[in-house]
XYZ file of C-alpha atoms in Angstrom:
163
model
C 126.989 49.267 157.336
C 125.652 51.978 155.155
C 122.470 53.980 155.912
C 120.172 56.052 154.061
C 117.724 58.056 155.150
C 114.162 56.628 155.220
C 112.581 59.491 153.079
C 115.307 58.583 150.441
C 115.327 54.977 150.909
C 111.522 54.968 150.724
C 111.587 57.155 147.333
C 114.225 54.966 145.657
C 111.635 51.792 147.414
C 109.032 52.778 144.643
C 110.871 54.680 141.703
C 113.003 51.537 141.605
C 113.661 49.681 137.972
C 112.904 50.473 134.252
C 110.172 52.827 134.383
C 109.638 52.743 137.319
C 107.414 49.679 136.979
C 107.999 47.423 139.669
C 109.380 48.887 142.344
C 112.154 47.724 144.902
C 111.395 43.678 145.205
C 108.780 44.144 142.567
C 106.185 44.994 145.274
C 103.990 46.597 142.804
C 103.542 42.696 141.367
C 101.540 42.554 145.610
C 100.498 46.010 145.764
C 98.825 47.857 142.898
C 99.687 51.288 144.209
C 99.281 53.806 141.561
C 100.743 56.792 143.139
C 104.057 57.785 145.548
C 101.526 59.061 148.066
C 99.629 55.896 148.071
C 102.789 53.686 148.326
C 104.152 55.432 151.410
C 100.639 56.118 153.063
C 100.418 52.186 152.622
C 103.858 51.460 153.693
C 103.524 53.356 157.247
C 99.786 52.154 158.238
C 99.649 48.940 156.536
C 99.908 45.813 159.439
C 103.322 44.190 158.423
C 102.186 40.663 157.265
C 99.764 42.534 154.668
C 103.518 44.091 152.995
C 105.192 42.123 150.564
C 108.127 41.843 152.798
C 107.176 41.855 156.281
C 110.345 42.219 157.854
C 111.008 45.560 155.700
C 107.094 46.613 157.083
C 108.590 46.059 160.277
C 111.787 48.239 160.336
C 113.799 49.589 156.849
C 116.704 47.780 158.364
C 115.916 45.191 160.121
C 119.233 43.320 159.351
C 121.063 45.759 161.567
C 119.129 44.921 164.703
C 119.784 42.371 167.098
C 116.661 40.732 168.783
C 116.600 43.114 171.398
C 116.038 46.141 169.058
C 119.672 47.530 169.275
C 121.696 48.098 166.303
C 124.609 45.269 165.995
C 126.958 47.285 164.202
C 129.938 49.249 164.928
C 130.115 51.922 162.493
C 127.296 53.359 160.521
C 128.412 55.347 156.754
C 125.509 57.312 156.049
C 124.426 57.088 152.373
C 124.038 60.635 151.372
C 127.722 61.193 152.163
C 129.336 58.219 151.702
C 132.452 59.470 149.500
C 133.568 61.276 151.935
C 132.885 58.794 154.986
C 134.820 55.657 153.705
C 138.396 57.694 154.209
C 137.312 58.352 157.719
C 136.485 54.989 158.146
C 139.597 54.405 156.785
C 141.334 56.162 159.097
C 139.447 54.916 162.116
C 140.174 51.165 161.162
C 143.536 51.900 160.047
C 142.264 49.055 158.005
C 145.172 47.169 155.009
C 142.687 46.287 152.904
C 141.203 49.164 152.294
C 144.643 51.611 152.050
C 146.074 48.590 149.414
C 142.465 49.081 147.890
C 142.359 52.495 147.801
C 142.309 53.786 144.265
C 139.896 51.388 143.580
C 137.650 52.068 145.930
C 137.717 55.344 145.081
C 137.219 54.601 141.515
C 134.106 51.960 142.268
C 132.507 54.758 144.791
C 133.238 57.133 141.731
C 131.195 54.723 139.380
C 128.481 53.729 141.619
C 127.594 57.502 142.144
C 128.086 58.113 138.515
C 125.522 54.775 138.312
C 122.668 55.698 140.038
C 122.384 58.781 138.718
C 119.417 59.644 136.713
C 116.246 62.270 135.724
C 115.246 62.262 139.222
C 118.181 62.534 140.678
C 118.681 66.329 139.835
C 115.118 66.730 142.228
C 115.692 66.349 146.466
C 113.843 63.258 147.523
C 112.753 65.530 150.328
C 110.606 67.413 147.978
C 108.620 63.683 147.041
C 106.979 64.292 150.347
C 103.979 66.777 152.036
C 104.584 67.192 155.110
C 101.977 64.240 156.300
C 103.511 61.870 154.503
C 106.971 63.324 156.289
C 105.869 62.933 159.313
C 103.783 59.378 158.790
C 107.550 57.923 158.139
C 109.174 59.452 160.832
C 106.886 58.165 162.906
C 106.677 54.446 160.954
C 110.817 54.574 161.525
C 111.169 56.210 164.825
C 113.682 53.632 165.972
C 115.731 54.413 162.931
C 115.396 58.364 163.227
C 116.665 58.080 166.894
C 119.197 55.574 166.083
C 121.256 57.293 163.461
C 119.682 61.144 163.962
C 117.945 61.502 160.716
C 115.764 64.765 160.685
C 113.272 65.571 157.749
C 115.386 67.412 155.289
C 118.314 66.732 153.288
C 121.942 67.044 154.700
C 125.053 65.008 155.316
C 126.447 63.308 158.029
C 129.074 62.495 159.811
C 129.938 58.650 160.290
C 128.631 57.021 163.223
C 130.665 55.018 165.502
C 128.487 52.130 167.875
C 130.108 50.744 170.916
């Protein structure tokens, strides 16, 4: 699977769409939350049932864990460095697919970076956040900062191999 740290995951959560209007699942249609502050303030001490997606309240990827709270994955790409994860992976797997795929792989992880590029994307998504707010999601996603090592700044990773 692919990971992304929460502080990015959580800034893309409410920038998401034209204009930023709606958010990531349109939550701002539920939750008329005028600010970033206000949206991630909600997000960490709102009870889960009152978020527009509960199971996302619960955990930002709570379709990784089993029901014993353990990730049920075997390898983990982190987001931030992704282009340089898949080869590893690659290698790792020593999968067909993926070495008969390889140019265009490398050409759709080429376009999806070139994609989501925009204004904001010049600006580190750790700089969104005070450090309350920093520290309200790291404690909200504890499970998923001990789980794949996130800290509270911006760096890269290597991949992340499960047993």
């Amino acid at each position: 699977t692919v990971v992304r740290d929460p502080l990015s995951l959580l800034k893309s959560y409410y920038f998401h769409g034209k204009n930023h209007k709606f958010g990531w699942g349109h939550f701002q249609l539920y939750h008329s939350l005028e600010t970033f502050d206000k949206f991630v303030d909600f997000y960490c001490n709102c009870d889960p049932d009152e978020w527009h997606i509960p199971e996302l309240n619960k955990n930002l990827f709570s379709q990784i864990y089993d029901e014993n709270e353990s990730p049920k994955i075997n390898f983990a790409l982190y987001y931030e460095s992704l282009d340089n994860q898949i080869f590893k992976l690659i290698e790792i797997t020593d999968s067909k697919f993926i070495s008969k795929n390889f140019k265009l792989i490398k050409l759709l992880i080429h376009k999806g970076a070139k994609k989501n590029q925009n204004r904001m994307s010049n600006i580190n998504y750790t700089d969104f956040y005070s450090n309350k707010l920093k520290n309200m999601v790291k404690k909200k996603c504890e499970k998923i900062y001990d789980n794949f090592e996130f800290s509270n700044r911006r760096e890269k990773k290597n991949l992340k191999i499960f047993k």
